[in-house]
Structures are given as C-alpha cells and as structure tokens.
Coordinates of C-alpha atoms in Angstrom, one line a residue:
M234 CA -1.2 -14.5 18.4
Q235 CA -4.6 -12.8 17.7
E236 CA -3.4 -12.0 14.1
A237 CA -2.3 -15.6 13.6
L238 CA -5.7 -16.9 14.7
E239 CA -7.6 -14.5 12.4
T240 CA -5.4 -15.5 9.4
T241 CA -5.8 -19.2 10.2
R242 CA -9.6 -19.0 10.3
V243 CA -9.7 -17.4 6.9
H244 CA -7.5 -20.0 5.3
S245 CA -9.4 -22.8 7.1
V246 CA -12.7 -21.5 5.5
A247 CA -11.0 -21.3 2.1
G248 CA -9.5 -24.8 2.5
T249 CA -6.0 -23.6 1.9
L250 CA -4.4 -24.8 5.1
L251 CA -1.5 -27.2 4.6
T252 CA -2.0 -30.8 5.8
N253 CA -1.7 -31.1 9.6
Q254 CA -1.3 -27.3 9.9
S255 CA -3.3 -26.1 12.9
L256 CA -2.0 -22.5 13.0
M257 CA -0.5 -20.2 10.4
T258 CA 2.7 -18.7 11.9
T259 CA 4.0 -16.9 8.8
R260 CA 2.3 -13.8 7.3
P261 CA 0.7 -14.7 3.9
F262 CA 2.0 -13.5 0.6
R263 CA -0.5 -13.6 -2.3
A264 CA 0.3 -12.8 -5.9
P265 CA -2.7 -13.5 -8.1
H266 CA -2.3 -13.5 -12.0
H267 CA -3.8 -10.5 -13.8
N268 CA -6.6 -12.5 -15.3
V269 CA -8.1 -13.2 -11.8
S270 CA -11.9 -12.6 -11.7
D271 CA -13.7 -10.2 -9.4
A272 CA -14.8 -13.1 -7.2
G273 CA -11.3 -14.5 -7.2
L274 CA -9.8 -11.3 -5.9
I275 CA -12.5 -9.9 -3.7
G276 CA -14.4 -13.0 -2.8
G277 CA -17.7 -14.5 -3.8
G278 CA -19.0 -17.4 -6.0
T279 CA -22.1 -19.5 -5.8
I280 CA -20.9 -20.6 -2.4
P281 CA -19.2 -17.4 -1.1
R282 CA -15.5 -18.0 -0.5
P283 CA -12.7 -15.7 0.7
G284 CA -10.9 -14.0 -2.2
E285 CA -7.2 -13.1 -2.5
V286 CA -7.7 -9.9 -0.4
S287 CA -8.9 -12.1 2.5
L288 CA -6.3 -14.8 2.0
A289 CA -3.7 -11.9 2.3
H290 CA -5.2 -10.8 5.6
H291 CA -2.3 -9.6 7.9
G292 CA 0.1 -10.2 5.0
V293 CA 1.0 -8.9 1.6
L294 CA -1.1 -8.8 -1.6
F295 CA 1.2 -8.2 -4.6
L296 CA -0.3 -7.2 -8.0
D297 CA 2.4 -7.4 -10.6
E298 CA 1.6 -5.6 -13.9
V299 CA -1.3 -4.0 -12.1
L300 CA -2.5 -2.1 -15.2
E301 CA -3.2 -5.5 -16.9
F302 CA -5.9 -6.3 -14.3
K303 CA -9.5 -5.5 -15.2
R304 CA -10.7 -2.1 -14.1
S305 CA -13.7 -3.6 -12.2
V306 CA -11.3 -6.0 -10.3
L307 CA -9.1 -3.1 -9.3
D308 CA -11.9 -0.9 -8.2
G309 CA -13.2 -3.7 -6.0
L310 CA -10.1 -3.1 -3.8
R311 CA -11.5 0.2 -2.5
Q312 CA -13.7 -1.3 0.2
P313 CA -11.1 -3.6 1.8
L314 CA -8.4 -0.9 1.6
E315 CA -10.7 1.5 3.5
E316 CA -12.5 -0.8 5.9
G317 CA -10.2 -3.8 6.3
A318 CA -13.0 -6.2 5.4
V319 CA -15.1 -7.4 2.5
T320 CA -18.9 -8.0 2.5
V321 CA -20.2 -10.7 0.1
T322 CA -23.9 -10.5 -0.3
R323 CA -26.1 -13.3 -1.8
V324 CA -29.8 -13.9 -1.9
N325 CA -29.9 -16.0 1.3
A326 CA -27.0 -14.6 3.2
S327 CA -24.5 -11.8 3.7
L328 CA -21.0 -12.8 4.8
Q329 CA -18.1 -10.6 5.9
Y330 CA -14.5 -11.7 5.6
P331 CA -11.5 -9.8 7.1
A332 CA -9.1 -8.2 4.5
R333 CA -6.5 -6.0 6.2
F334 CA -3.4 -6.4 4.1
M335 CA -0.5 -4.5 2.7
L336 CA -1.1 -3.8 -1.0
V337 CA 2.0 -3.7 -3.2
V338 CA 1.6 -3.1 -6.9
A339 CA 4.1 -2.8 -9.9
M340 CA 3.5 -1.2 -13.2
N341 CA 5.3 -0.1 -16.3
P342 CA 5.5 3.6 -17.1
C343 CA 3.9 3.1 -20.6
P344 CA 2.8 0.3 -22.9
C345 CA 6.3 -0.3 -24.3
G346 CA 7.9 0.1 -20.9
Y347 CA 10.6 2.6 -21.9
H348 CA 9.1 6.0 -21.1
G349 CA 11.8 8.0 -19.2
D350 CA 14.5 5.4 -19.9
R351 CA 17.9 6.9 -20.6
T352 CA 19.1 4.2 -22.9
R353 CA 16.1 3.3 -25.1
D354 CA 13.5 5.4 -26.8
C355 CA 9.8 5.1 -25.9
I356 CA 7.6 4.4 -29.0
C357 CA 4.3 5.4 -27.3
S358 CA 2.4 8.5 -28.0
P359 CA 1.3 10.9 -25.2
Q360 CA -2.3 9.8 -25.7
Q361 CA -1.3 6.1 -25.4
I362 CA 0.6 6.8 -22.2
R363 CA -2.3 8.8 -20.6
R364 CA -4.8 6.1 -21.6
Y365 CA -2.5 3.4 -20.2
R366 CA -1.9 5.1 -16.9
G367 CA -5.6 6.0 -16.7
R368 CA -6.4 2.3 -16.0
L369 CA -5.3 3.0 -12.5
S370 CA -8.2 5.1 -11.3
G371 CA -7.8 8.2 -9.2
P372 CA -9.6 6.8 -6.1
L373 CA -7.4 3.7 -6.1
R374 CA -4.2 5.7 -6.7
D375 CA -5.3 7.8 -3.7
R376 CA -5.3 4.8 -1.5
L377 CA -1.7 3.9 -2.2
D378 CA 0.5 5.4 0.5
I379 CA 3.8 5.3 -1.3
H380 CA 4.6 5.7 -5.0
V381 CA 8.2 5.0 -5.9
E382 CA 9.8 5.2 -9.4
V383 CA 12.4 2.4 -10.0
P384 CA 14.7 3.2 -12.9
A385 CA 16.5 0.5 -14.8
V386 CA 19.8 -0.6 -13.3
P387 CA 22.8 0.2 -15.6
V388 CA 24.6 -2.8 -17.0
S389 CA 27.8 -1.6 -15.3
D390 CA 26.2 -1.8 -11.9
L391 CA 24.8 -5.4 -12.3
G392 CA 28.1 -7.1 -11.3
H393 CA 29.4 -4.3 -9.1
E394 CA 29.5 -5.0 -5.4
Q395 CA 28.4 -2.1 -3.3
S396 CA 28.3 -1.8 0.5
A397 CA 24.8 -1.2 1.9
E398 CA 23.0 -1.4 5.1
C399 CA 22.6 -5.1 6.0
S400 CA 19.2 -6.7 6.4
D401 CA 19.6 -7.4 10.1
S402 CA 20.1 -3.7 10.7
I403 CA 17.0 -2.8 8.7
R404 CA 15.0 -5.5 10.4
K405 CA 15.9 -4.1 13.8
R406 CA 14.9 -0.5 12.8
V407 CA 11.5 -1.7 11.6
A408 CA 11.0 -3.9 14.7
D409 CA 11.9 -0.9 16.9
A410 CA 9.4 1.3 15.0
R411 CA 6.7 -1.3 15.3
H412 CA 7.3 -1.5 19.1
I413 CA 7.0 2.3 19.4
Q414 CA 3.7 2.2 17.5
A415 CA 2.3 -0.7 19.5
H416 CA 3.2 1.1 22.8
R417 CA 1.7 4.4 21.5
Y418 CA -1.7 2.8 20.6
T419 CA -2.0 0.4 23.6
T420 CA -5.3 1.9 24.7
E421 CA -6.8 2.3 21.2
R422 CA -6.7 -1.3 20.0
L423 CA -4.4 -0.4 17.2
F424 CA -0.9 -1.7 16.5
A425 CA 0.4 0.2 13.5
N426 CA 0.3 3.7 11.9
A427 CA -1.5 2.1 8.9
Q428 CA -4.6 1.6 11.0
L429 CA -5.0 5.3 12.0
K430 CA -8.3 6.8 11.2
P431 CA -8.8 10.6 10.8
R432 CA -9.7 11.0 14.5
H433 CA -6.4 9.3 15.5
T434 CA -4.4 11.3 13.0
K435 CA -5.4 14.5 14.7
T436 CA -4.0 13.2 18.0
H437 CA -0.9 11.3 16.9
C438 CA 0.2 13.1 13.8
R439 CA 0.6 16.7 15.0
I440 CA 2.9 19.0 13.0
D441 CA 4.3 22.4 13.6
Q442 CA 3.5 25.6 11.7
T443 CA 6.3 25.0 9.2
G444 CA 5.1 21.5 8.6
K445 CA 1.6 22.8 8.0
Q446 CA 2.7 25.3 5.4
L447 CA 4.8 22.7 3.6
L448 CA 1.9 20.2 3.5
E449 CA -0.6 22.9 2.4
Q450 CA 1.7 23.9 -0.5
A451 CA 2.0 20.3 -1.6
V452 CA -1.7 19.8 -1.5
I453 CA -2.2 22.9 -3.7
R454 CA 0.6 22.2 -6.2
L455 CA -0.2 18.5 -6.6
G456 CA -3.9 18.8 -6.3
L457 CA -4.1 16.2 -3.6
S458 CA -7.3 15.0 -2.0
A459 CA -8.2 15.0 1.7
R460 CA -7.5 11.2 1.7
A461 CA -4.0 11.8 0.3
Y462 CA -3.4 14.5 2.9
G463 CA -4.1 12.0 5.7
R464 CA -1.9 9.3 4.2
I465 CA 1.0 11.7 3.9
L466 CA 0.7 12.4 7.6
R467 CA 0.6 8.6 8.4
V468 CA 3.7 8.0 6.3
A469 CA 5.5 11.0 7.9
R470 CA 4.6 9.5 11.3
T471 CA 6.2 6.2 10.3
I472 CA 9.3 8.0 9.0
A473 CA 9.6 9.8 12.3
D474 CA 9.2 6.5 14.2
L475 CA 12.0 4.9 12.1
A476 CA 14.2 7.9 13.1
D477 CA 13.2 7.4 16.7
S478 CA 11.7 10.9 16.7
E479 CA 8.7 11.7 18.9
A480 CA 7.8 14.8 16.8
I481 CA 7.1 14.8 13.0
E482 CA 9.7 17.2 11.6
P483 CA 9.3 19.1 8.3
S484 CA 12.0 16.8 6.9
H485 CA 9.9 13.8 7.6
L486 CA 6.9 15.5 5.9
A487 CA 9.1 16.4 2.9
E488 CA 10.2 12.8 2.5
A489 CA 6.6 11.5 2.7
I490 CA 5.5 14.1 0.1
Q491 CA 8.2 12.8 -2.3
Y492 CA 6.6 9.4 -2.1
R493 CA 3.5 10.7 -4.0
N494 CA 5.1 10.2 -7.4
L495 CA 1.9 9.3 -9.3
D496 CA 0.2 12.5 -8.1
R497 CA 2.7 14.7 -9.9
A498 CA 1.8 16.2 -13.3
T499 CA 3.6 14.3 -16.0
T500 CA 5.1 16.2 -18.9
F501 CA 5.3 14.4 -22.3

C-alpha cells in the first residue's frame, strides 16, 4: 500500500492519473523514445515536473535502443540509480522526486546489428563497434546488475512448440523469493535485495572461502569495480533466494558472474 501511495503522488503531481483514478494499483511501465530530453527523462523544466525516472517509481523504466539516447541523458541516470531519488534545483526552489525503479535496456551489438550473428556478416569495423558501444559509459554500465546476450532465434525454431516452465510456476518462485526477502529485512525498512547498501551486503551476503576466491578471480580477470563486486553479491543473493537457499553457494556466485557480459573483453 505504501508503494502504491508513493507512486500515485508522483503521477498526481505530473498530471498523468487517469480520470476518476484515486490510487494506482498497477506498477508503472515507462518506455520513452530515444529523443527524450534531459528534463523529460530526469525531470525539470521551467516549472519542475517529474521525469520518466520518477513516473517509473516502483515500476519499470525500459530504454529500447539505449545507445541511441544522448550521452548526457544516459549519464543523468546515475543519481536515481544510486540514490532512488532525483533532485531538481531551480533559482527559487529545490525539489526532490522519488525515482526507485527497475532499469531495463536493450541495445544492438554494433551499428549494423549483426556482430556475432551466425547467419549474416557484420559490416562494421572494430573501431566502429568500439565507438558504438562506448556510448554506454563505464559508470552507467557498472550500475546494470545483469547483462544478457540474446542471440537471434533460428527460423526453424520460430514455429516449433517447445515445452517450458509455465508463467504461473515462475510467478510463484518469484513471489516466494520476495516473501523471503521481505521477512529477512523486516527490521531494516527494506523489502528487496536491490535495496541493499554496502553495510547490508556485509551482513546478508556472506560467502564462504571458495566463494571469495571465485569472486576475487572474477574481479581481477574482468577488471571489475567495487560497485560491480557488490552488485554481483546482490544478484547471487537473489539467485540463492530463488533456489530457497539460506547460504550463497559458489554455484550462485558463478551464475551471477556470468551475467556481467558487458564487462568481458571483446575480441574483434
């Protein structure tokens, strides 16, 4: 209920509530176009208004073709991703809007979109690929918990029916994991692993000696930052919760490390 009230307040200020809607009961999903301005995404204007990051509070902010967004717009995401809020300062006032959201981005591997494709040749030079990927700054990449490469689906698989875990089963596992986290953080005013700060990580993301050696090797080989180190621990904690495991096992850490795709050195 508290989350619904916070989200409703933001949309009330922005004037985006539906007619006769007194309370938002569905988590927001925002997907702005890549030509959005700094003020449109982060917030601001002559009369400061909440931006997309605040309208996505307690929901999802999806940036499709993220490398097409202006660099200044993307770099503006650092503050809300770290602090869960945005401060808009003007001559006569300084306003703060909440902005705690799940950021999901999608990008092509190169300008032509076919780098690494098994059926079509990439026409981009190594310099073009590096320059293209460089639009996503290191500090912002560091703040993305999970990087997943999604290969093209073969034509032969498009019409093929395969048995897979049903949505209801997945939903139950996620709900169970969220319940575990809510119970774990009852006394700390937290409700999910995503909210863990470094002081919380030391308490709730303990790993054994084998896990420490594995993580240390990953940090050295991938050149990871201290921020990425903490995010790997949080993801591993979530993987353990989904497996209904009280302890973070080395296998959970290994899986979390595999989700740092963009941190691996790319060979052209």
